[in-house]
Amino acid sequence: MLKRSWIDSANDPEGEFPLNNLPYGVFSTNGTAPRCGVAIGDRVLDVAGAEEAGLTETADLLQYATWNPLMAAGPAAWSAFRERLTDLLAEGAADRAKVEPLLVPLADATMHMPLEVAEYTDFYAGKQHAQNVGTMFRGPENALPPNWLHIPIGYNGRASTVVVSGTDIRRPLGQTKPKDAEMPSFGPCKRLDIELEIGAIVGTPSKMGEPITTARAQDMIFGYVLLNDWSARDLQAWEYQPLGPFQAKAFATSISPWIVTREALAPFAVDTPPREKPLLPYLQADFPGNYDVALSVEMNGHRISTTNMRELYYSAAQQLAHHASSGCAMRTGDLLGSGTISGPEPSNYGSLLEMTWGGENPLDVGGETRTFIEDDDTLTLRGHAQGDGYRVGFGACTGTILPAPEFP
Amino acid sequence: MLKRSWIDSANDPEGEFPLNNLPYGVFSTNGTAPRCGVAIGDRVLDVAGAEEAGLTETADLLQYATWNPLMAAGPAAWSAFRERLTDLLAEGAADRAKVEPLLVPLADATMHMPLEVAEYTDFYAGKQHAQNVGTMFRGPENALPPNWLHIPIGYNGRASTVVVSGTDIRRPLGQTKPKDAEMPSFGPCKRLDIELEIGAIVGTPSKMGEPITTARAQDMIFGYVLLNDWSARDLQAWEYQPLGPFQAKAFATSISPWIVTREALAPFAVDTPPREKPLLPYLQADFPGNYDVALSVEMNGHRISTTNMRELYYSAAQQLAHHASSGCAMRTGDLLGSGTISGPEPSNYGSLLEMTWGGENPLDVGGETRTFIEDDDTLTLRGHAQGDGYRVGFGACTGTILPAPEFP
């Protein structure tokens, strides 16, 4: 049920940022230094300012223009802060007069990276996507790799190019070799794609040499963002054997400006889909670790796909438990991409590769046709959980493609 | 030719740390806080102390117990500092009396990570290794992947578990599935291996969306370390298709305690081996980017392999230029593993997988036999370049395997 706020716009049943949400971002206005902020209705609460004013008990955790210090403080600190925010912003709040001067119109805010990404890992936990891509690359008989139903397959990605929504993305250069060509060539990517994903953010670290259970993994997760794993399909096809995707994914990954906390998503928890093969005990979970979050993709303002986070075969807790299973140390600020979230029909696919079936079936995009992304195209991911009379949203995750650079 | 120092032990023609070397590490003694130090003969020069005493012009770059601040200061600062160190330690140095109190016996020093690893990437630039592994996995006809002679193939690794030499390594847990098993199982790795590599360290960053030439890449490289890319072969075989190695490599990577600078290695520069196919222009280099560095592996004190860095088909500058080619931003502290450096004969192979040919030919190790690593085994990498009357060494890169943890 909607928790009512004294900020009217937060009570809009179709708004993304009611009191039930309270997502965390980093913002600036008019060129001021970036600060930690919380979205509420059509406003941003300057929580760095609230901390300075003694309105929170967060002991300087919010003064670094990144949420990592609070993330490192652990789940009890996360809950206490969220409770305090709720008190400050709920209808009838005692401190309303002190909070009002700390509100900034969301429309005036420039958003920055909400966290310092320690390391970025990308999983492959959407079964329909793995099946679709496998069918295109290896035929329907061998579509799903033999390990897929047993392991949340993932690979390490590149953290240096994770950027906040709104950052323009340069079309990558790279090596490609069409099947009939004698030699590869180097130039702008010709099959530039998106991948619609959710990113889970690790708050609490784990130690090297210490595997973790799925229950502990769940406790370690601070929150979630929308994530677009931009992908250069022609580079990927030529480079990925035998060590996996590298430059095809390294040039950019966009995330939503707002981290929706695990607590805000808790009312929308759902089980992962039924197991087709039993999981090994270290991956089993006795809690619903997935979430019912409606997702969509827009190209140049035209919706081209809708799907739902609940399609993921492995939850973030399962991905994280697997990530640490070898003894790999996990860090505050680790970002785990879910893998592309595709639903059952072409209108539910999470990448252009799938929507156009490898470029064979062009899409209609507002009267124009597209197979892959052209220069100046803008791609936008959106997501929200639907509550009873309210929504919990992430804000748009958007990016515009600029022409490839000249090689120096 | 040997540059003579007033520290006698630095003039030993078989020592690793003459004045020609001056490698950078982080050390502590008797539980004091870690500090930046430089190895010279059988001593460590406390350069944090030298900076405090006004003996260097490094403006507080050396006060952080990591070399990243100097690395970020760029090649001119690197050269100026190295020149100043040479002045302070050369025979007849004017400041000898001020330097003497800053020398600590190397034998008393505990070594720490010399850098903060921003991100870790592992390449696959040794042709003999790629050929050997490919032969075992795919047969001699398809040994070398079709892209291998065109691309310095690499994948993103895990930075959180890069540790300094001397750190004990817990045997990893993980999923494996023997070919004849119906279902996978979870437990301690049974085919634990090393990979003998050299790690290149990026000093100067590059920007997102800005590819770089090999010449610029070369200028960005601060120095080199020995690197042991510990590998769980049974985990790897089951997990690596289609997205590459993940938990099989994520549990640990060991590096030597000393960073040997690019300047110290310059006299040993050699060309990469002849091209078997012409490289695309963005990967071509008109300078010798490889180095003549003798390498060896010891197990429990018994030498089991010798090889040389010059076997690498792609130089670190070529790896780095490729890494940034898509527009991937490179950072101060990025660590690029070369890939396993194997020579032509079994006695020159850089992994147990190759030396024992997949476990078929056990090794004699001081009267015991080994296929893969057993608990309590100690593996040590060594490396040095041989000059005229002097050596430039890295110090040992060593690690002992502890039994696997219990799953919690």
Coordinates of C-alpha atoms in Angstrom, one line a residue, chain B:
Chain B
M1 CA 77.3 -3.0 -17.6
L2 CA 77.0 -3.1 -13.8
K3 CA 76.4 0.4 -12.3
R4 CA 78.4 0.2 -9.1
S5 CA 76.7 1.2 -5.8
W6 CA 78.3 2.1 -2.4
I7 CA 76.2 -0.8 -1.0
D8 CA 78.5 -3.8 -1.6
S9 CA 75.8 -6.4 -1.9
A10 CA 74.4 -4.5 -4.9
N11 CA 77.5 -5.2 -6.9
D12 CA 77.2 -9.0 -6.7
P13 CA 77.0 -10.1 -10.4
E14 CA 74.4 -12.8 -9.4
G15 CA 72.3 -10.6 -7.2
E16 CA 68.8 -9.6 -8.3
F17 CA 68.9 -6.0 -7.2
P18 CA 71.9 -4.1 -8.5
L19 CA 71.7 -0.3 -9.1
N20 CA 70.6 -1.1 -12.6
N21 CA 67.4 -2.6 -11.3
L22 CA 65.8 -0.5 -8.5
P23 CA 62.5 -2.3 -8.3
Y24 CA 59.6 -0.9 -6.3
G25 CA 57.8 -2.7 -3.4
V26 CA 55.9 -2.0 -0.2
F27 CA 57.4 -3.4 3.0
S28 CA 57.1 -3.4 6.7
T29 CA 59.4 -4.5 9.5
N30 CA 58.4 -5.8 12.9
G31 CA 54.8 -5.0 12.4
T32 CA 55.3 -1.3 11.5
A33 CA 53.0 0.2 9.0
P34 CA 53.7 -0.7 5.3
R35 CA 55.8 1.8 3.4
C36 CA 57.2 2.2 -0.1
G37 CA 60.6 0.8 -0.6
V38 CA 63.2 0.1 -3.3
A39 CA 65.4 -3.0 -3.3
I40 CA 69.1 -2.5 -3.5
G41 CA 71.5 -5.5 -3.0
D42 CA 70.4 -7.1 0.3
R43 CA 68.8 -3.9 1.5
V44 CA 65.5 -2.1 1.1
L45 CA 65.7 1.7 0.9
D46 CA 62.8 3.3 2.8
V47 CA 61.9 5.8 0.1
A48 CA 58.9 7.1 2.1
G49 CA 61.5 8.1 4.6
A50 CA 63.8 9.5 1.9
E51 CA 60.9 11.6 0.7
E52 CA 60.2 12.8 4.2
A53 CA 63.8 13.7 4.6
G54 CA 63.7 15.8 1.5
L55 CA 66.0 13.5 -0.5
T56 CA 63.6 13.1 -3.4
E57 CA 61.4 15.5 -5.3
T58 CA 58.3 13.3 -5.4
A59 CA 56.0 15.7 -3.5
D60 CA 54.3 13.2 -1.1
L61 CA 53.7 10.6 -3.8
L62 CA 55.4 7.9 -1.7
Q63 CA 53.5 8.3 1.5
Y64 CA 50.5 6.0 0.7
A65 CA 52.0 2.5 1.0
T66 CA 51.3 1.8 -2.7
W67 CA 53.0 2.9 -5.9
N68 CA 49.8 4.1 -7.6
P69 CA 50.4 7.8 -6.9
L70 CA 53.8 7.8 -8.6
M71 CA 52.4 5.5 -11.4
A72 CA 49.7 8.2 -12.0
A73 CA 52.4 10.9 -12.2
G74 CA 53.5 9.8 -15.6
P75 CA 56.7 8.8 -17.4
A76 CA 58.6 12.1 -16.8
A77 CA 58.1 11.7 -13.1
W78 CA 59.1 8.0 -13.3
S79 CA 62.4 8.8 -15.0
A80 CA 63.2 11.7 -12.7
F81 CA 62.7 9.6 -9.6
R82 CA 64.7 6.7 -11.0
E83 CA 67.6 9.1 -11.8
R84 CA 67.4 10.6 -8.3
L85 CA 67.5 7.1 -6.8
T86 CA 70.6 6.2 -8.9
D87 CA 72.3 9.4 -7.7
L88 CA 71.6 8.5 -4.1
L89 CA 72.9 4.9 -4.3
A90 CA 75.7 5.2 -6.8
E91 CA 79.3 4.8 -5.7
G92 CA 80.6 8.1 -4.4
A93 CA 77.1 9.5 -3.8
A94 CA 77.2 12.9 -2.0
D95 CA 74.2 12.1 0.2
R96 CA 75.4 8.6 1.4
A97 CA 75.3 9.6 5.0
K98 CA 71.7 10.7 4.8
V99 CA 70.7 7.5 3.0
E100 CA 72.4 5.0 5.2
P101 CA 69.9 5.2 8.1
L102 CA 67.1 4.6 5.7
L103 CA 68.3 1.1 4.7
V104 CA 66.7 -1.9 6.1
P105 CA 67.9 -5.5 5.7
L106 CA 65.8 -7.2 3.0
A107 CA 65.7 -10.3 5.2
D108 CA 63.8 -8.4 7.9
A109 CA 61.2 -7.0 5.5
T110 CA 57.7 -8.3 5.2
M111 CA 56.4 -7.6 1.7
H112 CA 52.9 -6.3 0.8
M113 CA 51.1 -5.6 -2.4
P114 CA 53.2 -3.0 -4.3
L115 CA 50.1 -1.5 -6.0
E116 CA 46.4 -1.3 -5.8
V117 CA 45.2 -3.3 -8.7
A118 CA 42.5 -1.3 -10.5
E119 CA 41.4 -4.1 -12.8
Y120 CA 43.1 -7.3 -13.8
T121 CA 43.1 -8.6 -17.3
D122 CA 44.6 -11.9 -18.4
F123 CA 45.9 -12.4 -21.9
Y124 CA 46.7 -15.5 -23.8
A125 CA 49.8 -14.3 -25.7
G126 CA 52.0 -17.3 -25.5
K127 CA 51.7 -19.3 -28.7
Q128 CA 53.2 -22.6 -27.5
H129 CA 50.7 -22.5 -24.6
A130 CA 47.7 -21.8 -26.7
Q131 CA 48.8 -24.6 -29.1
N132 CA 49.4 -27.1 -26.3
V133 CA 46.1 -26.4 -24.5
G134 CA 44.2 -26.3 -27.8
T135 CA 45.7 -29.6 -28.8
M136 CA 44.6 -31.2 -25.6
F137 CA 41.1 -29.7 -25.7
R138 CA 40.3 -29.7 -29.4
G139 CA 42.9 -31.9 -31.2
P140 CA 46.0 -30.8 -33.2
E141 CA 44.0 -29.7 -36.2
N142 CA 42.0 -27.1 -34.4
A143 CA 44.6 -26.3 -31.7
L144 CA 45.1 -22.6 -32.4
P145 CA 41.8 -20.7 -32.5
P146 CA 41.3 -18.9 -35.9
N147 CA 41.5 -15.5 -34.3
W148 CA 44.7 -16.2 -32.4
L149 CA 47.2 -14.9 -34.9
H150 CA 45.2 -11.7 -35.4
I151 CA 44.1 -10.7 -31.9
P152 CA 45.9 -10.7 -28.5
I153 CA 43.1 -12.7 -27.0
G154 CA 42.3 -11.8 -23.4
Y155 CA 39.6 -11.8 -20.8
N156 CA 38.8 -9.8 -17.7
G157 CA 40.1 -11.4 -14.5
R158 CA 39.3 -10.7 -10.9
A159 CA 41.3 -8.0 -9.1
S160 CA 40.1 -8.6 -5.5
T161 CA 42.2 -11.8 -5.2
V162 CA 45.5 -10.6 -6.6
V163 CA 47.9 -11.1 -3.7
V164 CA 51.5 -10.6 -3.1
S165 CA 54.1 -13.4 -3.1
G166 CA 54.1 -15.4 0.1
T167 CA 50.4 -15.3 0.6
D168 CA 49.0 -18.8 1.3
I169 CA 46.3 -19.9 -1.2
R170 CA 43.3 -22.0 -0.2
R171 CA 42.5 -24.7 -2.6
P172 CA 39.3 -23.6 -4.3
L173 CA 35.9 -25.3 -4.2
G174 CA 33.8 -25.6 -7.3
Q175 CA 31.6 -27.4 -9.7
T176 CA 33.0 -30.1 -11.8
K177 CA 31.5 -32.8 -14.1
P178 CA 33.6 -35.7 -15.3
K179 CA 32.5 -36.6 -18.9
D180 CA 30.9 -39.8 -17.8
A181 CA 29.0 -38.4 -14.8
E182 CA 25.3 -37.8 -15.1
M183 CA 25.3 -34.7 -12.8
P184 CA 28.0 -32.2 -11.7
S185 CA 29.3 -32.2 -8.1
F186 CA 30.7 -29.5 -5.8
G187 CA 33.9 -29.9 -3.8
P188 CA 37.6 -29.2 -3.7
C189 CA 39.4 -28.7 -7.0
K190 CA 41.3 -31.9 -8.0
R191 CA 43.4 -30.4 -10.8
L192 CA 45.0 -27.3 -9.3
D193 CA 47.6 -25.7 -11.5
I194 CA 49.9 -22.7 -12.0
E195 CA 50.4 -20.4 -15.0
L196 CA 53.8 -18.8 -15.3
E197 CA 53.2 -15.3 -16.6
I198 CA 54.5 -11.8 -16.6
G199 CA 52.2 -9.0 -15.5
A200 CA 52.4 -5.5 -17.1
I201 CA 51.3 -2.6 -14.9
V202 CA 49.5 0.4 -16.5
G203 CA 50.7 3.7 -15.1
T204 CA 49.2 6.4 -17.3
P205 CA 45.4 6.1 -17.8
S206 CA 43.5 6.5 -21.1
K207 CA 40.0 7.9 -21.7
M208 CA 36.8 6.1 -22.5
G209 CA 36.1 6.3 -26.2
E210 CA 39.8 7.0 -27.1
P211 CA 41.7 4.1 -28.7
I212 CA 45.5 4.3 -28.4
T213 CA 48.4 3.4 -30.6
T214 CA 51.0 0.8 -29.6
A215 CA 53.6 3.6 -29.2
R216 CA 51.3 5.4 -26.7
A217 CA 50.5 2.1 -25.0
Q218 CA 54.2 1.4 -24.5
D219 CA 54.6 4.8 -22.8
M220 CA 51.7 4.1 -20.5
I221 CA 53.4 1.0 -19.0
F222 CA 55.0 1.6 -15.6
G223 CA 56.6 -1.8 -15.1
Y224 CA 56.4 -5.6 -14.8
V225 CA 55.9 -8.3 -12.2
L226 CA 56.1 -12.0 -12.1
L227 CA 52.5 -13.4 -12.1
N228 CA 51.1 -16.8 -11.2
D229 CA 47.6 -17.2 -12.5
W230 CA 46.5 -20.1 -10.3
S231 CA 44.0 -22.2 -12.2
A232 CA 41.5 -24.9 -11.3
R233 CA 41.6 -27.0 -14.5
D234 CA 38.6 -29.3 -13.6
L235 CA 36.4 -26.3 -12.8
Q236 CA 37.6 -24.5 -15.9
A237 CA 36.8 -27.5 -18.2
W238 CA 33.1 -27.5 -17.0
E239 CA 32.4 -23.8 -16.7
Y240 CA 34.3 -22.1 -19.6
Q241 CA 31.9 -22.6 -22.5
P242 CA 30.6 -20.1 -23.8
L243 CA 31.8 -17.1 -21.7
G244 CA 35.3 -18.1 -20.7
P245 CA 37.1 -18.9 -17.4
F246 CA 35.5 -17.5 -14.3
Q247 CA 35.7 -19.3 -10.9
A248 CA 38.5 -21.4 -12.2
K249 CA 40.7 -18.4 -12.1
A250 CA 39.0 -16.0 -9.6
F251 CA 40.2 -17.5 -6.4
A252 CA 43.8 -16.2 -6.5
T253 CA 46.5 -14.6 -8.6
S254 CA 50.0 -14.1 -7.0
I255 CA 52.5 -11.4 -8.1
S256 CA 56.1 -10.8 -7.2
P257 CA 56.7 -8.3 -4.4
W258 CA 58.8 -6.1 -6.7
I259 CA 57.8 -4.1 -9.7
V260 CA 60.6 -4.0 -12.2
T261 CA 60.3 -0.7 -14.1
R262 CA 60.1 -0.5 -17.9
E263 CA 63.3 1.6 -17.7
A264 CA 65.2 -1.1 -15.9
L265 CA 64.2 -3.7 -18.5
A266 CA 64.9 -1.4 -21.5
P267 CA 68.4 -2.8 -22.1
F268 CA 66.8 -6.2 -22.6
A269 CA 64.2 -5.3 -25.1
V270 CA 63.8 -7.7 -28.0
D271 CA 61.4 -8.1 -30.9
T272 CA 58.4 -10.4 -30.7
P273 CA 58.8 -13.6 -32.7
P274 CA 58.2 -13.3 -36.5
R275 CA 54.6 -12.8 -37.6
E276 CA 53.0 -15.8 -39.2
K277 CA 50.2 -13.6 -40.5
P278 CA 50.5 -9.8 -40.9
L279 CA 48.9 -7.8 -38.1
L280 CA 46.3 -5.2 -38.6
P281 CA 47.9 -1.7 -38.5
Y282 CA 46.5 -0.8 -35.0
L283 CA 48.6 -3.7 -33.5
Q284 CA 51.8 -3.1 -35.4
A285 CA 54.8 -1.7 -33.4
D286 CA 58.0 -0.2 -34.7
F287 CA 59.9 -0.8 -31.5
P288 CA 61.0 -3.9 -29.7
G289 CA 58.2 -4.4 -27.1
N290 CA 59.2 -7.7 -25.6
Y291 CA 62.0 -8.5 -23.2
D292 CA 64.7 -11.2 -22.8
V293 CA 63.8 -12.4 -19.3
A294 CA 64.8 -15.9 -18.1
L295 CA 61.9 -17.6 -16.2
S296 CA 61.7 -20.7 -14.1
V297 CA 59.2 -22.6 -12.0
E298 CA 60.0 -24.5 -8.8
M299 CA 57.8 -27.0 -6.9
N300 CA 58.8 -27.5 -3.3
G301 CA 62.3 -26.2 -4.1
H302 CA 62.8 -28.4 -7.2
R303 CA 63.1 -26.7 -10.5
I304 CA 60.5 -28.2 -12.9
S305 CA 60.6 -25.7 -15.9
T306 CA 62.6 -22.9 -17.5
T307 CA 61.4 -20.6 -20.2
N308 CA 61.8 -17.0 -21.4
M309 CA 59.5 -14.0 -21.7
R310 CA 60.6 -13.5 -25.3
E311 CA 58.4 -16.5 -26.3
L312 CA 55.4 -14.1 -26.1
Y313 CA 53.9 -13.6 -29.5
Y314 CA 52.3 -10.3 -28.5
S315 CA 54.1 -7.6 -26.4
A316 CA 52.4 -5.9 -23.4
A317 CA 52.1 -2.7 -25.6
Q318 CA 50.2 -4.7 -28.2
Q319 CA 48.0 -6.2 -25.5
L320 CA 47.3 -2.8 -24.1
A321 CA 46.6 -1.2 -27.5
H322 CA 44.1 -4.0 -28.2
H323 CA 42.5 -3.6 -24.7
A324 CA 41.8 0.1 -25.4
S325 CA 40.9 -0.4 -29.0
S326 CA 37.1 -0.5 -28.5
G327 CA 37.3 2.7 -26.5
C328 CA 37.8 0.8 -23.2
A329 CA 39.2 3.3 -20.6
M330 CA 42.5 2.1 -19.0
R331 CA 43.4 3.0 -15.5
T332 CA 46.4 3.6 -13.3
G333 CA 46.9 0.2 -11.6
D334 CA 45.5 -2.0 -14.3
L335 CA 47.4 -5.3 -14.3
L336 CA 47.7 -7.2 -17.6
G337 CA 48.8 -10.8 -17.3
S338 CA 50.6 -12.0 -20.4
G339 CA 49.2 -15.5 -20.5
T340 CA 51.2 -18.6 -19.8
I341 CA 54.7 -18.4 -21.3
S342 CA 55.7 -21.9 -22.6
G343 CA 58.8 -22.6 -24.6
P344 CA 59.2 -25.3 -27.3
E345 CA 60.0 -28.4 -25.1
P346 CA 58.1 -30.0 -22.2
S347 CA 60.9 -28.8 -19.9
N348 CA 59.9 -25.2 -21.0
Y349 CA 56.2 -25.4 -20.4
G350 CA 54.6 -22.9 -18.0
S351 CA 51.8 -24.9 -16.5
L352 CA 51.5 -28.4 -15.0
L353 CA 48.6 -29.1 -17.4
E354 CA 51.2 -28.9 -20.2
M355 CA 54.2 -30.4 -18.4
T356 CA 52.2 -33.5 -17.5
W357 CA 50.1 -33.3 -20.7
G358 CA 46.8 -33.2 -18.9
G359 CA 47.9 -35.4 -16.1
E360 CA 49.1 -38.3 -18.3
N361 CA 52.8 -37.9 -17.6
P362 CA 53.5 -37.4 -13.9
L363 CA 56.5 -35.2 -13.0
D364 CA 59.3 -36.3 -10.8
V365 CA 59.6 -33.7 -8.1
G366 CA 62.6 -34.5 -5.9
G367 CA 61.7 -38.2 -5.7
E368 CA 57.9 -37.7 -5.4
T369 CA 55.6 -37.6 -8.4
R370 CA 53.0 -35.0 -9.2
T371 CA 50.4 -34.4 -11.8
F372 CA 48.6 -31.4 -10.3
I373 CA 49.3 -29.5 -7.0
E374 CA 48.7 -31.2 -3.7
D375 CA 48.0 -29.5 -0.4
D376 CA 51.0 -28.0 1.3
D377 CA 52.9 -27.8 -2.0
T378 CA 54.8 -24.6 -2.6
L379 CA 55.1 -23.2 -6.1
T380 CA 57.7 -20.5 -6.9
L381 CA 58.3 -18.5 -10.0
R382 CA 61.6 -16.7 -10.6
G383 CA 62.8 -14.4 -13.3
H384 CA 65.7 -12.2 -14.3
A385 CA 67.3 -10.5 -17.2
Q386 CA 71.0 -11.1 -17.7
G387 CA 73.2 -8.1 -18.3
D388 CA 76.9 -7.8 -18.7
G389 CA 78.1 -8.6 -15.2
Y390 CA 74.7 -8.0 -13.5
R391 CA 71.2 -9.3 -13.3
V392 CA 67.8 -7.6 -13.1
G393 CA 65.5 -9.8 -11.0
F394 CA 61.9 -9.7 -9.7
G395 CA 62.3 -11.6 -6.4
A396 CA 60.5 -14.8 -6.0
C397 CA 56.7 -15.1 -6.7
T398 CA 55.7 -17.9 -4.3
G399 CA 52.6 -19.4 -2.8
T400 CA 51.7 -22.5 -0.7
I401 CA 48.4 -24.3 -1.2
L402 CA 46.3 -24.8 1.9
P403 CA 43.5 -27.4 2.1
A404 CA 40.1 -26.3 0.8
P405 CA 37.7 -24.7 3.2
E406 CA 34.6 -26.4 4.4
F407 CA 31.5 -25.0 2.8
P408 CA 29.7 -23.0 5.5

